[in-house]
Structures are given as C-alpha cells and as structure tokens.
Short mmCIF file of C-alpha atoms and ligand atoms in Angstrom, two decimals:
data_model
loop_
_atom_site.label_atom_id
_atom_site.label_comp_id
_atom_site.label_asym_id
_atom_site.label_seq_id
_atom_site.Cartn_x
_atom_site.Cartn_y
_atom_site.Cartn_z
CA UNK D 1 -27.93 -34.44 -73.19
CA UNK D 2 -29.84 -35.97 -76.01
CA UNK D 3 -30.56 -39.29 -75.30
CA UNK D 4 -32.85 -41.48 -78.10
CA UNK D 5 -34.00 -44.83 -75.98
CA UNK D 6 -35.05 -46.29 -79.30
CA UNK D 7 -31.64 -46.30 -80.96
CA UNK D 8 -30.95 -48.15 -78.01
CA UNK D 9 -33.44 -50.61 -78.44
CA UNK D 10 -32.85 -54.11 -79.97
CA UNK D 11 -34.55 -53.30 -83.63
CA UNK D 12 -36.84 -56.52 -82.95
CA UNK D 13 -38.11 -55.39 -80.13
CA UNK D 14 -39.27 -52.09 -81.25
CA UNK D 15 -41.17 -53.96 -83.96
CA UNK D 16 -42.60 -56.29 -81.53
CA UNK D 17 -46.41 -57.16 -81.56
CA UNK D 18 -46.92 -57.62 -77.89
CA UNK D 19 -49.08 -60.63 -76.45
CA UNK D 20 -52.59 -59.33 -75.89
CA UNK D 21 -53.90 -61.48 -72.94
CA UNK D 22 -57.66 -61.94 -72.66
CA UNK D 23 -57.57 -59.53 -70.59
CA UNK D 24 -56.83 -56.50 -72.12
CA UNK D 25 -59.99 -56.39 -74.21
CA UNK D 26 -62.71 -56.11 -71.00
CA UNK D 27 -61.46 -54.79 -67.95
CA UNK D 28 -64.29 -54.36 -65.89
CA UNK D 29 -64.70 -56.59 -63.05
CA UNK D 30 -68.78 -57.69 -63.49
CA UNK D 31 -69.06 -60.18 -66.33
CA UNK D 32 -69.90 -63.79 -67.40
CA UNK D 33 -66.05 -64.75 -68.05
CA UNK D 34 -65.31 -66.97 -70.88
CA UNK D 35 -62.75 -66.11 -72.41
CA UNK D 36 -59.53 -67.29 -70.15
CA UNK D 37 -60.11 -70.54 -70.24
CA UNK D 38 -60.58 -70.92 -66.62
CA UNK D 39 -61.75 -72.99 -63.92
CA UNK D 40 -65.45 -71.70 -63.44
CA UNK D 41 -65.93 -74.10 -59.96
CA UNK D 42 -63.42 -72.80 -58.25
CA UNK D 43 -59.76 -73.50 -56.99
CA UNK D 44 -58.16 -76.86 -55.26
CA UNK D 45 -56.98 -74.28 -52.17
CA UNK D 46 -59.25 -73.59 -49.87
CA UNK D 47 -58.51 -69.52 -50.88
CA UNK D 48 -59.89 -69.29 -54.95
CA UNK D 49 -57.04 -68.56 -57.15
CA UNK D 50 -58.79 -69.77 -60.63
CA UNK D 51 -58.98 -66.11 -61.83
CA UNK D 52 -55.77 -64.65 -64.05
CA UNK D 53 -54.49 -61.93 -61.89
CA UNK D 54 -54.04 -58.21 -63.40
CA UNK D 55 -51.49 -58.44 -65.70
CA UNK D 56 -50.71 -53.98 -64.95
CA UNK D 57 -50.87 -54.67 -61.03
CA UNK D 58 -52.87 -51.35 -61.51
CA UNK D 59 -53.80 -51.08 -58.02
CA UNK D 60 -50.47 -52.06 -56.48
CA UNK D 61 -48.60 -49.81 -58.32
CA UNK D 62 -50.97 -46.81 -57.30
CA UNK D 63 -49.95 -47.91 -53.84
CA UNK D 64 -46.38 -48.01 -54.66
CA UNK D 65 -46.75 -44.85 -56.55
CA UNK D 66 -47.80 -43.10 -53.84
CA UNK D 67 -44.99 -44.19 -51.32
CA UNK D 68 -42.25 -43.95 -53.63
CA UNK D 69 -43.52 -40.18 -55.18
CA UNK D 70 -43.35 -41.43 -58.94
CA UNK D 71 -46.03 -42.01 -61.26
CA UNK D 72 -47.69 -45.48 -61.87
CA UNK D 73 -46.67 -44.74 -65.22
CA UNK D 74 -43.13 -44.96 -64.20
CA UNK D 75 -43.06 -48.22 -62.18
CA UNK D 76 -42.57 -51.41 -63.70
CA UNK D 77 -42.91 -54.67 -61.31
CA UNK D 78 -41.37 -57.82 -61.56
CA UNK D 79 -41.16 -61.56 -60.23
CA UNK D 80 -38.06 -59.74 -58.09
CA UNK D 81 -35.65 -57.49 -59.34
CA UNK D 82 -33.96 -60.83 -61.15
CA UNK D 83 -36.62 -60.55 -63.63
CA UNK D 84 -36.16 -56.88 -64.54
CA UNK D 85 -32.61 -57.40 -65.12
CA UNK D 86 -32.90 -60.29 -67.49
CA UNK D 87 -35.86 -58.22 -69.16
CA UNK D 88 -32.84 -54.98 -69.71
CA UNK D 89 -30.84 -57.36 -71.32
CA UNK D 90 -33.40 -58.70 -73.49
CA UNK D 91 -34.55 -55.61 -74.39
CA UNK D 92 -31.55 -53.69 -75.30
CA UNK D 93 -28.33 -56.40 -75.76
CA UNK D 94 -27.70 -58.21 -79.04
CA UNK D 95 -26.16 -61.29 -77.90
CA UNK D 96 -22.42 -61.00 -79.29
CA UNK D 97 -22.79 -57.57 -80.19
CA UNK D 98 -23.92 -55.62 -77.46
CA UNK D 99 -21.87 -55.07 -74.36
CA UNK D 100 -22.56 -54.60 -70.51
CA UNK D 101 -20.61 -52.77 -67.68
CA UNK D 102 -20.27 -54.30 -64.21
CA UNK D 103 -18.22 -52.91 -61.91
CA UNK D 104 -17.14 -55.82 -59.76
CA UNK D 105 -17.37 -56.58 -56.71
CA UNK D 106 -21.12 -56.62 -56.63
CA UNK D 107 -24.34 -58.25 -57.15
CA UNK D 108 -23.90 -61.56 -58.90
CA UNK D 109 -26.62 -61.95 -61.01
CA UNK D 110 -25.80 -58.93 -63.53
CA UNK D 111 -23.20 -61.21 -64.65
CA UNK D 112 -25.02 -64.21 -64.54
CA UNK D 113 -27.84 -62.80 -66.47
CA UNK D 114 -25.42 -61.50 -69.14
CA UNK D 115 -23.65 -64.97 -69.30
CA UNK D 116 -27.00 -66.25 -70.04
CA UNK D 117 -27.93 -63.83 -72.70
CA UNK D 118 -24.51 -64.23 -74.22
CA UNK D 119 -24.29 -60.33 -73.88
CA UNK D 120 -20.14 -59.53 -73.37
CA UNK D 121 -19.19 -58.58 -69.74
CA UNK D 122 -17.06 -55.42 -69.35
CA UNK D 123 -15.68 -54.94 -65.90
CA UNK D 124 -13.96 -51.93 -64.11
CA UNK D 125 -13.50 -52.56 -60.68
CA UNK D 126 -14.27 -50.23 -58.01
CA UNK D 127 -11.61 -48.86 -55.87
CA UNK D 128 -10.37 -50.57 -52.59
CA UNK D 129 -12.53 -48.61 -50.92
CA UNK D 130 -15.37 -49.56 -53.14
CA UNK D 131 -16.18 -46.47 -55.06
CA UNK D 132 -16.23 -45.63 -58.46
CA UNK D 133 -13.94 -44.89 -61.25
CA UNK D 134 -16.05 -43.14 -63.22
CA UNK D 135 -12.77 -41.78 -66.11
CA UNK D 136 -12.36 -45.63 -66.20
CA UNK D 137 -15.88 -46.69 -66.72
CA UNK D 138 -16.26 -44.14 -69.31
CA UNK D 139 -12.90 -45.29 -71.44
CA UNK D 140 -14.17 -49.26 -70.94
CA UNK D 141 -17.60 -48.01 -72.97
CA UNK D 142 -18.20 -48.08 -76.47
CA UNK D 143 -21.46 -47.75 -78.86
CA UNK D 144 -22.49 -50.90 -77.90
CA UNK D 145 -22.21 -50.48 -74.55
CA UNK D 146 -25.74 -50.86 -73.65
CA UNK D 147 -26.00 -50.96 -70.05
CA UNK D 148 -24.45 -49.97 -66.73
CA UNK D 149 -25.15 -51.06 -64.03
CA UNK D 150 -24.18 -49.21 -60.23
CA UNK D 151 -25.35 -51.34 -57.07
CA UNK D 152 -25.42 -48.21 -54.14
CA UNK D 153 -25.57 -49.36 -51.42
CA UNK D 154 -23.14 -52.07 -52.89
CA UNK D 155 -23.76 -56.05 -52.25
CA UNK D 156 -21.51 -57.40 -50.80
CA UNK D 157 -19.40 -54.46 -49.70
CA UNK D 158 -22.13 -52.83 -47.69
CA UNK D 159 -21.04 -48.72 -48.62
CA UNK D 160 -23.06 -46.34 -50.78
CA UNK D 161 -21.50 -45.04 -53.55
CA UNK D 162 -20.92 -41.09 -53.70
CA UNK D 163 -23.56 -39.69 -55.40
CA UNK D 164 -21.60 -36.88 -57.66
CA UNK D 165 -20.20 -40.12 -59.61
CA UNK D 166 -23.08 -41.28 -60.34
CA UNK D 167 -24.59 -38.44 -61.48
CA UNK D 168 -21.57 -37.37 -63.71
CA UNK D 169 -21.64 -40.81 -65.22
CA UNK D 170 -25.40 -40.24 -66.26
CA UNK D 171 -24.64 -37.46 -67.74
CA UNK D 172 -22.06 -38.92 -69.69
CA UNK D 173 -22.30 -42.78 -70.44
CA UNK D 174 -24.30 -43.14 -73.19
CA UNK D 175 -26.34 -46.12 -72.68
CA UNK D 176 -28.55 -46.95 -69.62
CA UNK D 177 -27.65 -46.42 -66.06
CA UNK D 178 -29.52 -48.50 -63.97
CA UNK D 179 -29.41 -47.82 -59.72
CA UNK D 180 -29.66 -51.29 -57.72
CA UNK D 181 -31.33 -49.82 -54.50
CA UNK D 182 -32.01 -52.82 -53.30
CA UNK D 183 -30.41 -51.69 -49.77
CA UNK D 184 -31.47 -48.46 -49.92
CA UNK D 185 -33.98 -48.73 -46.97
CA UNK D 186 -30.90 -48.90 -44.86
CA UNK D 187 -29.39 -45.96 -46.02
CA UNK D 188 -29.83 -42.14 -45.33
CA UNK D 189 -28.96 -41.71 -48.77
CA UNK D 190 -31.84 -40.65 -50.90
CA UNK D 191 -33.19 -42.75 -53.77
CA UNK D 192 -32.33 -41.77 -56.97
CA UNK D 193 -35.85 -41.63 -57.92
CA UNK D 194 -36.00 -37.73 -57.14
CA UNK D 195 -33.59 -37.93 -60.30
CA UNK D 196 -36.02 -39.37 -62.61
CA UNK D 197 -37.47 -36.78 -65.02
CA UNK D 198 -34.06 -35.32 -65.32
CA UNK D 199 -32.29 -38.55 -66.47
CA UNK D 200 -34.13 -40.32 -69.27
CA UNK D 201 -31.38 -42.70 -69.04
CA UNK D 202 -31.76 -43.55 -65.58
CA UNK D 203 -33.26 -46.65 -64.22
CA UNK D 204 -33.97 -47.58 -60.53
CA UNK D 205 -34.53 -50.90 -58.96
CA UNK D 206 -35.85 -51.82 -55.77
CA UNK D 207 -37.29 -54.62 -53.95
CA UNK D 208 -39.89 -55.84 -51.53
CA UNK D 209 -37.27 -58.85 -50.18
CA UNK D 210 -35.17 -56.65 -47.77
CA UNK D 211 -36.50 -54.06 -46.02
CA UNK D 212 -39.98 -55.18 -46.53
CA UNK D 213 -39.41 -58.79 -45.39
CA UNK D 214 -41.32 -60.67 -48.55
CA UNK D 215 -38.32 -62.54 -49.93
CA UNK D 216 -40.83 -65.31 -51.20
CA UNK D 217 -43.37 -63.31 -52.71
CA UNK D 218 -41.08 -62.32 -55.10
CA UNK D 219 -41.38 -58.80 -56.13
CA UNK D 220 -39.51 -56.33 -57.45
CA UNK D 221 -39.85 -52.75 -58.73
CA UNK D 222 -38.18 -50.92 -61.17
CA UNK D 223 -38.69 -47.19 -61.75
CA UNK D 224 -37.77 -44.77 -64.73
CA UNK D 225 -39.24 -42.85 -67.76
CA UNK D 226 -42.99 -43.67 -68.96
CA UNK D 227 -40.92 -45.02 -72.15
CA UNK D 228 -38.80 -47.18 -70.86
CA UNK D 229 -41.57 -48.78 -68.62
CA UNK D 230 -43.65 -49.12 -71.58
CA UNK D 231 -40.98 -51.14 -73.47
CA UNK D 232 -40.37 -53.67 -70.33
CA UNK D 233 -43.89 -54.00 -69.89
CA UNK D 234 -44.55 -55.19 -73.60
CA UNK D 235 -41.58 -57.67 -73.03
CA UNK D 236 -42.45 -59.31 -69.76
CA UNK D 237 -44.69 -62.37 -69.76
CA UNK D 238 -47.94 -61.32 -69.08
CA UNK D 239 -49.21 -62.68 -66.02
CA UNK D 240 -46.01 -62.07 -64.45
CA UNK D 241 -46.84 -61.07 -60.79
CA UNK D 242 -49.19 -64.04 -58.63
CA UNK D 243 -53.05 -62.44 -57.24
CA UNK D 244 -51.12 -63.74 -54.68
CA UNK D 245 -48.66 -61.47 -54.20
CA UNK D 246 -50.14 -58.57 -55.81
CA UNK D 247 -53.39 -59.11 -53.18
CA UNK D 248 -51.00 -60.03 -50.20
CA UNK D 249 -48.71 -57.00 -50.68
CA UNK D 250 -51.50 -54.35 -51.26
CA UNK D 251 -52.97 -54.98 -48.26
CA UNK D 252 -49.76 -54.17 -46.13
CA UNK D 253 -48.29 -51.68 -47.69
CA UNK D 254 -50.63 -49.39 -46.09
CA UNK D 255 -48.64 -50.34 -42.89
CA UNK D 256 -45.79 -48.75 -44.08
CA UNK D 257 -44.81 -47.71 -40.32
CA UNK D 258 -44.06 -51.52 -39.53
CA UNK D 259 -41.82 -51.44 -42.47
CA UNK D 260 -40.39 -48.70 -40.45
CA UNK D 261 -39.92 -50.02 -37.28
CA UNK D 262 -38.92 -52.86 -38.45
CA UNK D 263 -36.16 -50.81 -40.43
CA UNK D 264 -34.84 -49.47 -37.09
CA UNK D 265 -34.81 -52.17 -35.13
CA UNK D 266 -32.65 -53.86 -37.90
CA UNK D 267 -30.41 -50.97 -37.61
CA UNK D 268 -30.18 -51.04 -34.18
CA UNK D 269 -29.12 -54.64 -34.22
CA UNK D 270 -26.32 -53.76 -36.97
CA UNK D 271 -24.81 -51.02 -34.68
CA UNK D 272 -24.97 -53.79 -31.85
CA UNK D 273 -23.67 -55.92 -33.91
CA UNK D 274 -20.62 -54.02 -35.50
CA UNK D 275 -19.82 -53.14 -31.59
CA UNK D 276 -19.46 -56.43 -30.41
CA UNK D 277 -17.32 -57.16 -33.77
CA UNK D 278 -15.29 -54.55 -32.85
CA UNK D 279 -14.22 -56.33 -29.95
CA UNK D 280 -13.10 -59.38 -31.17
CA UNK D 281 -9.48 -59.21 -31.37
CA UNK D 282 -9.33 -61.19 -34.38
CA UNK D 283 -12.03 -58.72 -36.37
CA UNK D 284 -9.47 -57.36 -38.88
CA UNK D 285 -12.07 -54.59 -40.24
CA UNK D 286 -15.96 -54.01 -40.67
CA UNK D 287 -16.56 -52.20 -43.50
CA UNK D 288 -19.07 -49.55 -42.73
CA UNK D 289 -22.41 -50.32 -43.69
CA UNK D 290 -25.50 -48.49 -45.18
CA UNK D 291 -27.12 -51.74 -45.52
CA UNK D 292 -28.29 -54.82 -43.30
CA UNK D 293 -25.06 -56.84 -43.74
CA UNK D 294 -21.82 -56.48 -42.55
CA UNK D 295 -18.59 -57.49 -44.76
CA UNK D 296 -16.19 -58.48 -42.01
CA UNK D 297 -12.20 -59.27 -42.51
CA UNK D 298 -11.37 -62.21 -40.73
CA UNK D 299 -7.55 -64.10 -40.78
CA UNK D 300 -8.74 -67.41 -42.53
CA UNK D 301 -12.04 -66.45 -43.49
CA UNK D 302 -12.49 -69.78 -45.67
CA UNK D 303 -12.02 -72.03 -42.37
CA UNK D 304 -13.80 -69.81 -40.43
CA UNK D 305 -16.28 -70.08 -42.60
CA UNK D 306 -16.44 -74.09 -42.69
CA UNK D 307 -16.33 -73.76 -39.04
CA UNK D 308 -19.69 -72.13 -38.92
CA UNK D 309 -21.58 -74.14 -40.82
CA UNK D 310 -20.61 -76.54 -38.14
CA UNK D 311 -22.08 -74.62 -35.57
CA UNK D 312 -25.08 -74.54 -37.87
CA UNK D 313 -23.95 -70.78 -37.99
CA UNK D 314 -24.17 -69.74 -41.84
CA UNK D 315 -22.61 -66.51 -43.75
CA UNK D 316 -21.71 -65.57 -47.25
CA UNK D 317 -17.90 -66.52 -48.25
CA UNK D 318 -16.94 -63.86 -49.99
CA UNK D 319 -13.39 -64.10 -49.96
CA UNK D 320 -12.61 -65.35 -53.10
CA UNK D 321 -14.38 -62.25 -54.68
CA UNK D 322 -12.47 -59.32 -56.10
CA UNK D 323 -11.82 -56.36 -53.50
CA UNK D 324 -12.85 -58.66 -50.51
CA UNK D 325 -9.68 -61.40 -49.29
CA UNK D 326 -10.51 -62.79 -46.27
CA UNK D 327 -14.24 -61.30 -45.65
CA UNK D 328 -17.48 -63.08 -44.73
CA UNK D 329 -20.81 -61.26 -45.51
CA UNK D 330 -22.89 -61.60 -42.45
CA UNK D 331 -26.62 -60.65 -42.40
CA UNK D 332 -27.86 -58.48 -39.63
CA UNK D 333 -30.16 -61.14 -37.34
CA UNK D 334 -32.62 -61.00 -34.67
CA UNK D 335 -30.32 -60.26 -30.99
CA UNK D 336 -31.11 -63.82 -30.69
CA UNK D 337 -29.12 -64.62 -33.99
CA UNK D 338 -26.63 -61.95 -33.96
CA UNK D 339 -25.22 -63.11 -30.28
CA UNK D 340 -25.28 -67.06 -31.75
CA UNK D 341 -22.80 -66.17 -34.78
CA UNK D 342 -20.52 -63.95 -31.93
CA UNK D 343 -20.92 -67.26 -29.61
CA UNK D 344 -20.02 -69.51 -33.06
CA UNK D 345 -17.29 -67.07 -34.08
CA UNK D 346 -15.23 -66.94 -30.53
CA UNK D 347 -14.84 -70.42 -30.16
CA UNK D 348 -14.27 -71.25 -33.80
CA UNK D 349 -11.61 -68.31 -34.28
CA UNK D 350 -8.40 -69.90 -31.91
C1 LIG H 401 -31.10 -58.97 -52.69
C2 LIG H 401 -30.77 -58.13 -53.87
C3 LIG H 401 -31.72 -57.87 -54.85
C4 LIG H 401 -33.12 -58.40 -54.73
O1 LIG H 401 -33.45 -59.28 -55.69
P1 LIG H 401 -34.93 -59.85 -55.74
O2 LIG H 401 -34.92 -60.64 -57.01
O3 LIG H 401 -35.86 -58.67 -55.82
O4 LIG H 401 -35.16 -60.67 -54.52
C5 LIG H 401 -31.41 -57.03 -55.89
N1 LIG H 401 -30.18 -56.47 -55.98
C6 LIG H 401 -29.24 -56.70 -55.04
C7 LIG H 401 -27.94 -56.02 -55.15
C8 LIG H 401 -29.51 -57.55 -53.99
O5 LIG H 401 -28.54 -57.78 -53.07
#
C-alpha cells in the first residue's frame, strides 16, 4: 500500500517552525547555565526541581525502547495517552473538514477530544459482541477521514478485538489507525508493535497508569514510524513530561518483574473475582475479560449502582452507553476490595 503521511498532514503543520527550547542548542550536562532563566539557589522542595527537564526523555525512552523492542526513534511520550490523542487531532484534523472514526462503545475521550477540536465524529458501532465491522467502517470513511481509532482490549467492554480485522482495516483505511493498548498488559494478545515497520499507518498507544500502577505520574507512550514520531514531537509543548516523572519512572522500570507480579496477581484476583460473580444469582453475564475490569449485567444496574455508592462501594455506570444496558464496569481490587463490592452487591441486590 502506498501510504504518503504528509498528504495527511494539516498543511500548517508541515510548515511549522517548531519551538527551539534553550535546550536544544547545548546538551551536555557540565556548564555554567544561563540561559533558562532559572532558579540558580535551588528549589522550595526539599528535592531540587529548578532545572528544565529533557524535553526528548532520551534516557527513558532507551529504557522503554528496550522493553517494548522498538526504536527510541519510534516512541513518542506524553503527559498520558490523553495528550497524544489531542496531539493526532491537532496534527492531522482540520476542524470542520476533517473527519474521525470511533467505533462506539469505547474509550471516552476520542470523542471528547474531537468535540474539542471541532473535528466531525463518525461512528460505527461494534457488534453485540463487541467486535468489529470492518465492511462498515470502511463505507463510513471518506478522504477526509483522518483517523481511526480501535481500543483492543476495548474500555469498557473488557474483550480484545480479533486481530485479522484489524489488520485488514490497515491495509485498507486510508488514514491513520491508531491501537489503544492501554489494557494490553492483561492480555495474551500480542502488541501490535511487532506490526510496526510493516504499517506506516499504524499507531500504538500505551500507558504507564494500568499495569504499571503510575496513574498520577501521568505518562503515556505512543509508538509508530520515525515520521510520524517526528511530527508529534515538533507539536507537543516542549517540556511536556515532569524530571519528576521521567527520573521516578526510569529508575523502576528496571524492575520490570514487579510489574509482572503485580500483573498476575491482578489476574488472579479477576478470575476470583468473575467466580464469585458467577454465583450471584442475579449476575446476568460477565463479559469475558482480557483486561483488569469486568463489565457485569446486572437487572437495575442504575439503582444498583446508587446503592453502592452508599456502601461507599464505587463502579463505572455504564449502562446508558451503547452496546452495554444494564452493566456496571467494575475494576479488579485488592481480595480485600473485591470481597467488599460482593459484600455491597448481595445486600444491595434484593
Ligand atoms: C485508562 C485508559 C487510557 C490511559 O490514559 P492515560 O491518559 O495514559 O492515563 C488510555 N486508553 C484507554 C482506553 C484507557 O482506558
């Protein structure tokens, strides 16, 4: 397939003169540094934090290169994966031009991000079982249809999505095909970064606030070609990942078997979990999972849900949502937390 990424490209953005930080122009680490307009005594925190942090993440992303076997060059990280989908549609959608596919019901914020980019919403919905309709997706498109976006495994209804319709639709949609993987830790499926220098339409996202338990470090990682990396990176506001967090997370990531353990034991607790749903009478159906939630049917799932929150027991309502009447989204806990919402949900459910 021949596939041009800068016809794709919002013609103002290709002509963009990047913001060259101070930065840029010395990057060795020995210096007298005046030129950032810094605080040269030092920070208010007890920890120093009056230096601007790398705006490449170099190091991290050698890290994360390593782990995820893709070139830094290929890895673009942002304040979560929230910022790399408002940075797609800035990059590539002309506000009441452009359009963007979203195959509801899924993750909420390629909507909301469109909405605020004024970028038209096309939407195919998946199929009761929550899989793709890929003939469908392809009729919805047209040469403005910039971006697509496929969340596998799927928030909120917890399945992957098969892999053959993914890869016939990037092999056929025309415009950008990004992967959420944001639950992929959970999964057996592999990532779709093995898929990379085939598909120079392909985009993957992942994130550090699941698997790796760093919700409020915010960090997010997006992978695909050199090219396209280059063009979010030029976009993104410079500084846009904390020392903080780029110090914080290098230094675990090297424990990548806690990450591991701590994958297992969450699936552990979602197989207890789903058993003791199972045995609930009132449990209509638990939609199988390759992720760390469970979307559960439940008769009344609105009151149940108000009911909950009065046992201080709190899920996602998600029965209003396309696909899901009558389910709650419930988060796989600690045993602790996982036998308090079966406690909450027995004497709430008459
Ligand atoms: C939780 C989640 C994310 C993660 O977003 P961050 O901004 O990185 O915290 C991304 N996609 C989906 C589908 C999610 O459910």
């Amino acid at each position: 397939m021949s596939f041009d990424l800068n016809s794709l490209l919002r013609p103002h953005i290709a002509k963009l003169q990047p913001y060259t930080s101070a930065r840029d122009e010395y990057t060795g680490k020995e210096g007298v540094f005046l030129d950032a307009n810094e605080n040269p005594f030092g920070s208010i925190t007890e920890q120093d934090f009056n230096r601007y942090p790398d705006p490449y993440q170099s190091a991290l992303k050698e890290e994360i290169a390593k782990i995820k076997g893709v070139r830094p060059s290929q890895i673009f990280l942002g304040n979560g994966s929230d910022e790399a989908i408002d940075l797609l549609y800035r990059a590539f959608c002309n506000p009441g031009k452009d359009n963007v596919i979203l195959l509801p019901p899924t993750y909420g914020m390629y909507e909301v991000s469109a909405n605020i980019n004024d970028v038209e919403i096309r939407k195919v919905a998946l199929t009761p079982d929550f899989q793709l309709q890929p003939d469908q997706i392809l009729a919805a498109a047209d040469a403005n249809s910039k971006i697509l976006f496929i969340c596998s495994p799927n928030n909120p209804s917890a399945n992957k999505v098969k892999r053959e319709d993914i890869l016939f639709l990037l092999e056929n949609f025309k415009g950008l095909l990004v992967v959420d993987e944001a639950y992929i830790d959970f999964s057996d499926e592999p990532s779709f970064t093995t898929e990379l220098d085939r598909f120079p339409n392909l985009l993957v996202m992942q994130t550090f606030s699941k698997a790796w338990g760093l919700a409020s470090l915010r960090l997010g990682m997006a992978f695909a070609s050199e090219e396209l990396i280059r063009i979010l990176n030029k976009i993104k506001p410079p500084y846009n990942i904390s020392g903080l967090t780029q110090d914080t997370v290098l230094a675990a990531i090297k424990d990548k078997a806690k990450v591991d353990r701590m994958i297992q034991d969450i699936l552990a607790e979602r197989e207890f979990l789903k058993g003791e749903l199972e045995k609930l009478p009132f449990v209509q159906r638990i939609h199988p999972s390759h992720a760390n939630f469970l979307l559960v049917q439940i008769p009344n799932a609105n009151q149940v849900y108000d009911d909950l929150i009065e046992e201080k027991v709190i899920v996602r309502n998600r029965a209003k949502v396309l696909l899901c009447a009558d389910c709650l989204r419930i988060t796989v806990g600690t045993r602790e937390e996982n036998e308090a919402l079966l406690k909450a949900l027995s004497k709430v459910v008459k």
